[in-house]
PDB file of C-alpha atoms and ligand atoms in Angstrom:
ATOM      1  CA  UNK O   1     -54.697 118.186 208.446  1.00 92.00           C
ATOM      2  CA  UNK O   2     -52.176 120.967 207.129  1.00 95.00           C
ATOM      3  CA  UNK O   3     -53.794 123.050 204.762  1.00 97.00           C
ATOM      4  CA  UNK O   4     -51.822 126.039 202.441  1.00 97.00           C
ATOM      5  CA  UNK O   5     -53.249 129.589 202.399  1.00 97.00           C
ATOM      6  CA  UNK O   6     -53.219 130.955 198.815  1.00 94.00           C
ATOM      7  CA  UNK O   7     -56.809 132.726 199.344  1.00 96.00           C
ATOM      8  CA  UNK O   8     -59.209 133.607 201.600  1.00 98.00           C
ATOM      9  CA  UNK O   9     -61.910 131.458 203.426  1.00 98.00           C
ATOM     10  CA  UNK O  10     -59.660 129.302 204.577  1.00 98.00           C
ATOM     11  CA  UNK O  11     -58.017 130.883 207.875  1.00 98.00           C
ATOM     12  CA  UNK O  12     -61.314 130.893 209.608  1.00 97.00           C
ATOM     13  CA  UNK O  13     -61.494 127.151 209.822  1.00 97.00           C
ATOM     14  CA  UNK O  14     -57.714 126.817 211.097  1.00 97.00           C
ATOM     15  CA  UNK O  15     -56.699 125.659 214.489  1.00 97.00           C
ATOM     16  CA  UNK O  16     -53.268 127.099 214.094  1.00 98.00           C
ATOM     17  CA  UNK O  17     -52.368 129.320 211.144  1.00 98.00           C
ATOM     18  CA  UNK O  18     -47.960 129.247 210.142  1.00 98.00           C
ATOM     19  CA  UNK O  19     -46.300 132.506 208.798  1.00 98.00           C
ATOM     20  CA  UNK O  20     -43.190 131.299 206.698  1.00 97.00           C
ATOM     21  CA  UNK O  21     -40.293 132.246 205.325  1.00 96.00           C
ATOM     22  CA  UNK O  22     -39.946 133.902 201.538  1.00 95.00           C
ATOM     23  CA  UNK O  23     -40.237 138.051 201.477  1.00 95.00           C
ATOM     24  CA  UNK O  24     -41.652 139.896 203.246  1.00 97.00           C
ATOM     25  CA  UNK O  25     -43.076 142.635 200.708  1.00 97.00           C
ATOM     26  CA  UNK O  26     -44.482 140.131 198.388  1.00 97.00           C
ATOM     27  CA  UNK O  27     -46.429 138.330 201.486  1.00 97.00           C
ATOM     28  CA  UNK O  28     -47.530 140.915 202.901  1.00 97.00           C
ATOM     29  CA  UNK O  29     -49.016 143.091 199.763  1.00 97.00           C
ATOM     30  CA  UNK O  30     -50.665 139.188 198.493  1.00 97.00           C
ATOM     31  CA  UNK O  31     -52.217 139.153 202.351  1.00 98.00           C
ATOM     32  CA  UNK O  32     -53.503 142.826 202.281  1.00 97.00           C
ATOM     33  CA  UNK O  33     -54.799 142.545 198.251  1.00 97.00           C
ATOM     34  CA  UNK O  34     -56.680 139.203 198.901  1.00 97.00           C
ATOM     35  CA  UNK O  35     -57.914 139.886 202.144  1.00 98.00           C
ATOM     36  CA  UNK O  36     -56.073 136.940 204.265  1.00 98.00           C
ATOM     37  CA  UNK O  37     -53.985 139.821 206.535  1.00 98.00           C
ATOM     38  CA  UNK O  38     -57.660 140.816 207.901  1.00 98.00           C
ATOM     39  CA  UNK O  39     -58.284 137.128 208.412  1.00 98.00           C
ATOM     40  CA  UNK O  40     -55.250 136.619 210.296  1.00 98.00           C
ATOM     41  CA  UNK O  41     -55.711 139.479 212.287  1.00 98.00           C
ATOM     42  CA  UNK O  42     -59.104 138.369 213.278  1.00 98.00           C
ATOM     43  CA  UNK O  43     -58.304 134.815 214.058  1.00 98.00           C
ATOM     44  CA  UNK O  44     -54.826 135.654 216.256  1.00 98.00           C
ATOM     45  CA  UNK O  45     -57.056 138.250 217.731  1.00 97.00           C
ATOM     46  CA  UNK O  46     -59.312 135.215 218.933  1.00 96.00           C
ATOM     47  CA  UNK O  47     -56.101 133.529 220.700  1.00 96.00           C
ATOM     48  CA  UNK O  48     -55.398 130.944 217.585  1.00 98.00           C
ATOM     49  CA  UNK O  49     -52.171 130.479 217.519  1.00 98.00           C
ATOM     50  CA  UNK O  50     -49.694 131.803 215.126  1.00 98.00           C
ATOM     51  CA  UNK O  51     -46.171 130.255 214.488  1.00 98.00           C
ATOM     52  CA  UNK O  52     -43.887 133.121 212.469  1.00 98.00           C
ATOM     53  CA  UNK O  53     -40.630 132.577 210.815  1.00 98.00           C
ATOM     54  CA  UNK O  54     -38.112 134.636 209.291  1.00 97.00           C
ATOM     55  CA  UNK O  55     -40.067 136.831 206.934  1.00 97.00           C
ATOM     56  CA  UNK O  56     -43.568 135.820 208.718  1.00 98.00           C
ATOM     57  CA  UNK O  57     -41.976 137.377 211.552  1.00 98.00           C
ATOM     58  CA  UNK O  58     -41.341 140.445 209.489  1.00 98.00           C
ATOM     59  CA  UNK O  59     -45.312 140.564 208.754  1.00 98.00           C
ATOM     60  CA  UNK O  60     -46.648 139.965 211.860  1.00 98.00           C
ATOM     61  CA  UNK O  61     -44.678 142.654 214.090  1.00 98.00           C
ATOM     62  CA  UNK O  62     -45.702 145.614 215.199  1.00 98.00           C
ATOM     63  CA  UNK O  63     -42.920 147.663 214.018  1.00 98.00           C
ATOM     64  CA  UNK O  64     -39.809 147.708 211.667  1.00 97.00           C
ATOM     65  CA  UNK O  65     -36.722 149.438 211.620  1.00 96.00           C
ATOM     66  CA  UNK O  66     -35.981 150.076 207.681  1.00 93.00           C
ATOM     67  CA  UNK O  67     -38.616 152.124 205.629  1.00 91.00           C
ATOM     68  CA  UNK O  68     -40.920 149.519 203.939  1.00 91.00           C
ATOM     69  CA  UNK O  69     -43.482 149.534 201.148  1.00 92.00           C
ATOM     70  CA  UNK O  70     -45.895 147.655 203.090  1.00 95.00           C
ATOM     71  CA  UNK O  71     -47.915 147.850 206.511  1.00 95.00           C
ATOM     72  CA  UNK O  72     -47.169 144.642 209.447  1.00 97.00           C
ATOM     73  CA  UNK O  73     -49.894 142.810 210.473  1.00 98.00           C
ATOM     74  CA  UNK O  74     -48.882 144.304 213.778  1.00 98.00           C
ATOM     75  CA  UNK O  75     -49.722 141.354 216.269  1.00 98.00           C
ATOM     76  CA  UNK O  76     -46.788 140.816 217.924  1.00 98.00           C
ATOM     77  CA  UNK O  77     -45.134 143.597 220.127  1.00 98.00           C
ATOM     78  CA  UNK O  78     -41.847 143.445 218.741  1.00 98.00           C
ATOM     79  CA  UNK O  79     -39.649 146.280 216.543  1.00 98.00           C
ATOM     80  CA  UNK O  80     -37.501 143.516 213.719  1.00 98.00           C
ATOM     81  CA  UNK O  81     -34.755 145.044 211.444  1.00 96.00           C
ATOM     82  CA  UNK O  82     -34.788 143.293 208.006  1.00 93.00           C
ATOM     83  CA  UNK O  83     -31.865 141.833 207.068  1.00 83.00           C
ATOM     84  CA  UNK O  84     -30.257 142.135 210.384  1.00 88.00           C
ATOM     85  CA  UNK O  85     -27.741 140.014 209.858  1.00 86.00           C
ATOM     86  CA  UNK O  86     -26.512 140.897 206.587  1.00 78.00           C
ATOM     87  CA  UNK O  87     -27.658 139.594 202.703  1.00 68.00           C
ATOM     88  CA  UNK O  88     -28.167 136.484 201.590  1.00 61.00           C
ATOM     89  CA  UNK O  89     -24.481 135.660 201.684  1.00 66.00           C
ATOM     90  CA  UNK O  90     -24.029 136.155 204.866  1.00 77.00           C
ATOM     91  CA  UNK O  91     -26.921 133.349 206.291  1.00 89.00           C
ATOM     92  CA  UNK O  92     -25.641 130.995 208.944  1.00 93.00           C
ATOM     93  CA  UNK O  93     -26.145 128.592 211.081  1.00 95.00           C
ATOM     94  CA  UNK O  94     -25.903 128.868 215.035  1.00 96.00           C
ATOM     95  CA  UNK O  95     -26.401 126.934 218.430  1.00 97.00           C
ATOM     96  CA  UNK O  96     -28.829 128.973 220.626  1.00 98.00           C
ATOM     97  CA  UNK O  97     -29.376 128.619 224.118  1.00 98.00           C
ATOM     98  CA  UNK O  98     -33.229 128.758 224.320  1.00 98.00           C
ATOM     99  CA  UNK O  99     -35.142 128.905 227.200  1.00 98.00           C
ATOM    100  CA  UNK O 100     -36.830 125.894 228.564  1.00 97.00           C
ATOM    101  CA  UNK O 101     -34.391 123.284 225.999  1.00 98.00           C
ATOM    102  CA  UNK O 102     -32.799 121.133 227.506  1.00 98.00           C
ATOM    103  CA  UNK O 103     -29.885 121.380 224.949  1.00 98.00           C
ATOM    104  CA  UNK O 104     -28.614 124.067 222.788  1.00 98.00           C
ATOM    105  CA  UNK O 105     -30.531 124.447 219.484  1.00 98.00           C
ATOM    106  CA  UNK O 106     -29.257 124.510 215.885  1.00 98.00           C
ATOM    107  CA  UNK O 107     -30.796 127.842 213.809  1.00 97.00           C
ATOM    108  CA  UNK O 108     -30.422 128.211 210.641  1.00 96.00           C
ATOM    109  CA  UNK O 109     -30.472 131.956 209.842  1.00 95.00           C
ATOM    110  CA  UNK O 110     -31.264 133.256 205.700  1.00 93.00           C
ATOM    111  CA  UNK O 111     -31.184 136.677 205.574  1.00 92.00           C
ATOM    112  CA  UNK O 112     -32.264 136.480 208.800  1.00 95.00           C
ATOM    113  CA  UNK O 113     -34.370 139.571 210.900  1.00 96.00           C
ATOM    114  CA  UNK O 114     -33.522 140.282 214.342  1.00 96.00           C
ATOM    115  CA  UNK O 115     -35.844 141.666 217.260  1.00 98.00           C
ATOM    116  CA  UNK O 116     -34.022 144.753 218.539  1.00 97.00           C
ATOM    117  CA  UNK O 117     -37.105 146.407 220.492  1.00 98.00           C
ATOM    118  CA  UNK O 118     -40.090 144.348 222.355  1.00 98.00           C
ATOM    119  CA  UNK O 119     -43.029 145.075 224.500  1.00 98.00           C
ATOM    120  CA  UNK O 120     -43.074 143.758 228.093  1.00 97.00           C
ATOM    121  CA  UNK O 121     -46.031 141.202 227.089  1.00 96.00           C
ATOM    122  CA  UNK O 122     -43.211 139.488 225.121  1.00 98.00           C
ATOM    123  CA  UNK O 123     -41.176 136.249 226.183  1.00 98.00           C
ATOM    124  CA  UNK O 124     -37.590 136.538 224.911  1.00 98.00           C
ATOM    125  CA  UNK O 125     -36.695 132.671 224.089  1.00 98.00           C
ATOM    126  CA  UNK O 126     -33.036 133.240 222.376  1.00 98.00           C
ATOM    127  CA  UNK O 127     -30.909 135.968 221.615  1.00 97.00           C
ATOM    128  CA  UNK O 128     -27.961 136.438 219.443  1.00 96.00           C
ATOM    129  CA  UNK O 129     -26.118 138.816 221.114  1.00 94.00           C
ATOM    130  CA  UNK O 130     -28.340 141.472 222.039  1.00 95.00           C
ATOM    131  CA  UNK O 131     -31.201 140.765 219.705  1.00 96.00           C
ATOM    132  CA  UNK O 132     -34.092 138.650 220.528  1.00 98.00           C
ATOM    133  CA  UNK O 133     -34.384 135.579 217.392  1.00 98.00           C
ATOM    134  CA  UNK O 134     -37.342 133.218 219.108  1.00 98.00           C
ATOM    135  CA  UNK O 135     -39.832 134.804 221.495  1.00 98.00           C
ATOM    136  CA  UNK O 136     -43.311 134.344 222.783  1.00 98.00           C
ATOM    137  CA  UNK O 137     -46.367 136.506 223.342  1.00 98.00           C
ATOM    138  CA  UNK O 138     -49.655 134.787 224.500  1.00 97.00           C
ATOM    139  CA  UNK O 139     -49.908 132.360 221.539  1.00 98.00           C
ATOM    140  CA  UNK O 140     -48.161 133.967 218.924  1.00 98.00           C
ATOM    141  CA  UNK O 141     -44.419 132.656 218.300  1.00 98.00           C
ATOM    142  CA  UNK O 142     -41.927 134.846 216.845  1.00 98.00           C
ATOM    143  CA  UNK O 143     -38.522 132.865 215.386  1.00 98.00           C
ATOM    144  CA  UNK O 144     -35.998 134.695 212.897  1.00 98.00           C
ATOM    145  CA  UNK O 145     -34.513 131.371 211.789  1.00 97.00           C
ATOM    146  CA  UNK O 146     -36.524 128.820 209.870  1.00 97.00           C
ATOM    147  CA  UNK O 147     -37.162 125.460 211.936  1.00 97.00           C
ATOM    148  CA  UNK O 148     -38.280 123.669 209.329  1.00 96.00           C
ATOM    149  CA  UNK O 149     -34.884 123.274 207.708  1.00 96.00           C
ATOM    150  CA  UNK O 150     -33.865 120.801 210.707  1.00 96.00           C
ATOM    151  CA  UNK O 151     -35.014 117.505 212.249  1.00 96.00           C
ATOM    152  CA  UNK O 152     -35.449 119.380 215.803  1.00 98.00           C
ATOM    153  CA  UNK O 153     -38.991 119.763 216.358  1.00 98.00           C
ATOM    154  CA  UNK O 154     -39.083 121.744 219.684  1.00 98.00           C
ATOM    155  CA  UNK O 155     -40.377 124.900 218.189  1.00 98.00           C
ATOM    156  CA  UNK O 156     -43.103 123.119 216.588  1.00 98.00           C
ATOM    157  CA  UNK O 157     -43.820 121.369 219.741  1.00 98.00           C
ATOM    158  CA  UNK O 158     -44.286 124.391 221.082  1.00 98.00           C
ATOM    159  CA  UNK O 159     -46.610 125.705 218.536  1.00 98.00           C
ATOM    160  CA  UNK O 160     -48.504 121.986 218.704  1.00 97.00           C
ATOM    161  CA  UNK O 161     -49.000 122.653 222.422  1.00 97.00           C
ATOM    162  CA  UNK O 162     -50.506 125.972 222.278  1.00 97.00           C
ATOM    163  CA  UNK O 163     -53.067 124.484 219.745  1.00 97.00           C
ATOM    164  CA  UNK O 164     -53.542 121.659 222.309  1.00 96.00           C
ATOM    165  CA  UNK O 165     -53.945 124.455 225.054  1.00 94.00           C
ATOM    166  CA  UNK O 166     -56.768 126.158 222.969  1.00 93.00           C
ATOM    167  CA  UNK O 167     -58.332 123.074 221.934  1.00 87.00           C
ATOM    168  CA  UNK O 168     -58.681 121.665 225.974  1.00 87.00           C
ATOM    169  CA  UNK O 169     -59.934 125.418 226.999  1.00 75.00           C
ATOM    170  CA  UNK O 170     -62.441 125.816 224.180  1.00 63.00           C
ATOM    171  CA  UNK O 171     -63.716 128.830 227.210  1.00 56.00           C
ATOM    172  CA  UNK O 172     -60.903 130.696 227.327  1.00 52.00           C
ATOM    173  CA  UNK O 173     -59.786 131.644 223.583  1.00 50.00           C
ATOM    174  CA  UNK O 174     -57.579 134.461 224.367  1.00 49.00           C
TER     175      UNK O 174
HETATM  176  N1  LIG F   1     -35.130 139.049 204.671  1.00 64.16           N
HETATM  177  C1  LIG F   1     -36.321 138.515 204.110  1.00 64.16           C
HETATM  178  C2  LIG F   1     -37.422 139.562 204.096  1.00 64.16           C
HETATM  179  O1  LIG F   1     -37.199 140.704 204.363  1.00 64.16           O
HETATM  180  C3  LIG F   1     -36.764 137.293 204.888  1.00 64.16           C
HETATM  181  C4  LIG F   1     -35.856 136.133 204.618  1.00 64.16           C
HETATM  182  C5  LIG F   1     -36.446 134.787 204.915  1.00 64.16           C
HETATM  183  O2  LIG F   1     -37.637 134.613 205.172  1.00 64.16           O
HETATM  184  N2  LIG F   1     -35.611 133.788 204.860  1.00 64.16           N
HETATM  185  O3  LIG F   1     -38.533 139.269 203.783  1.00 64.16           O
END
């Protein structure tokens, strides 16, 4: 069952929590005034696993380049400039090599961050150049683009297996 987060109470019962896309600011002062940041934090902290797009991203790293009016959640090892790529005009879409596909896949990039700085712990899965868009730490997935704007599931099956890892290895939540 896929469930949306507007409030707390609900994180603690999820066996995989999604970060999406929107802005950044506005997420991340809604998850620190109602609480949810602290639940994610908690939850990711007891290996669930976290799938983080574009702004989600944003919230969850550890570190970001521009000044901001708001904390990260600080979970995954990574440094992300906002807006790396340029406004809102400037979104695009790209074919990414991306480790462990078969085939090249299809990003689609709106106002898109970029990893410019990560933490040995982290998997680099694509890169644009020399910034890191998809990567992997333990069960958290970092992706600047937004797969859920195109039919190619592999990201999600990635996300889907780590909830299947967790779920088979109830002893080992890390
Ligand atoms: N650039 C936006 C931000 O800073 C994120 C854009 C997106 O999620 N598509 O929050």
């Amino acid at each position: 069952m896929v469930v949306e987060i507007r409030g707390p109470g609900i994180v603690p019962g999820c066996d995989g929590l999604i970060l999406p896309g929107g802005e950044s600011t506005t997420i991340s002062r809604h998850l620190a005034r109602t609480g949810v940041g602290e639940e994610i934090r908690a939850a990711a902290g007891s290996g669930v696993p976290v799938m983080a797009t574009c702004a989600g991203l944003i919230v969850i790293s550890e570190e970001i380049v521009e000044e901001t009016r708001f904390v990260p959640l600080g979970l995954l090892k990574v440094r992300v400039g906002r807006n790396a790529f340029g406004s809102q005009k400037e979104s695009f879409e790209a074919d990414i090599e991306v480790k462990g596909f078969a085939s090249p896949y299809r990003g689609v990039f709106i106002r898109a961050p970029a990893i410019v700085g990560w933490s040995r712990d982290v998997e680099v899965l694509a890169k644009i150049d020399d910034a890191a868009v998809a990567v992997r730490q333990s069960r958290l997935l970092g992706l600047a683009f937004h797969p859920e704007l195109t039919a190619d599931g592999r990201f999600h099956d990635i996300f889907l297996g780590m909830i299947r890892e967790v779920k088979t290895d109830v002893g080992d939540r890390r």
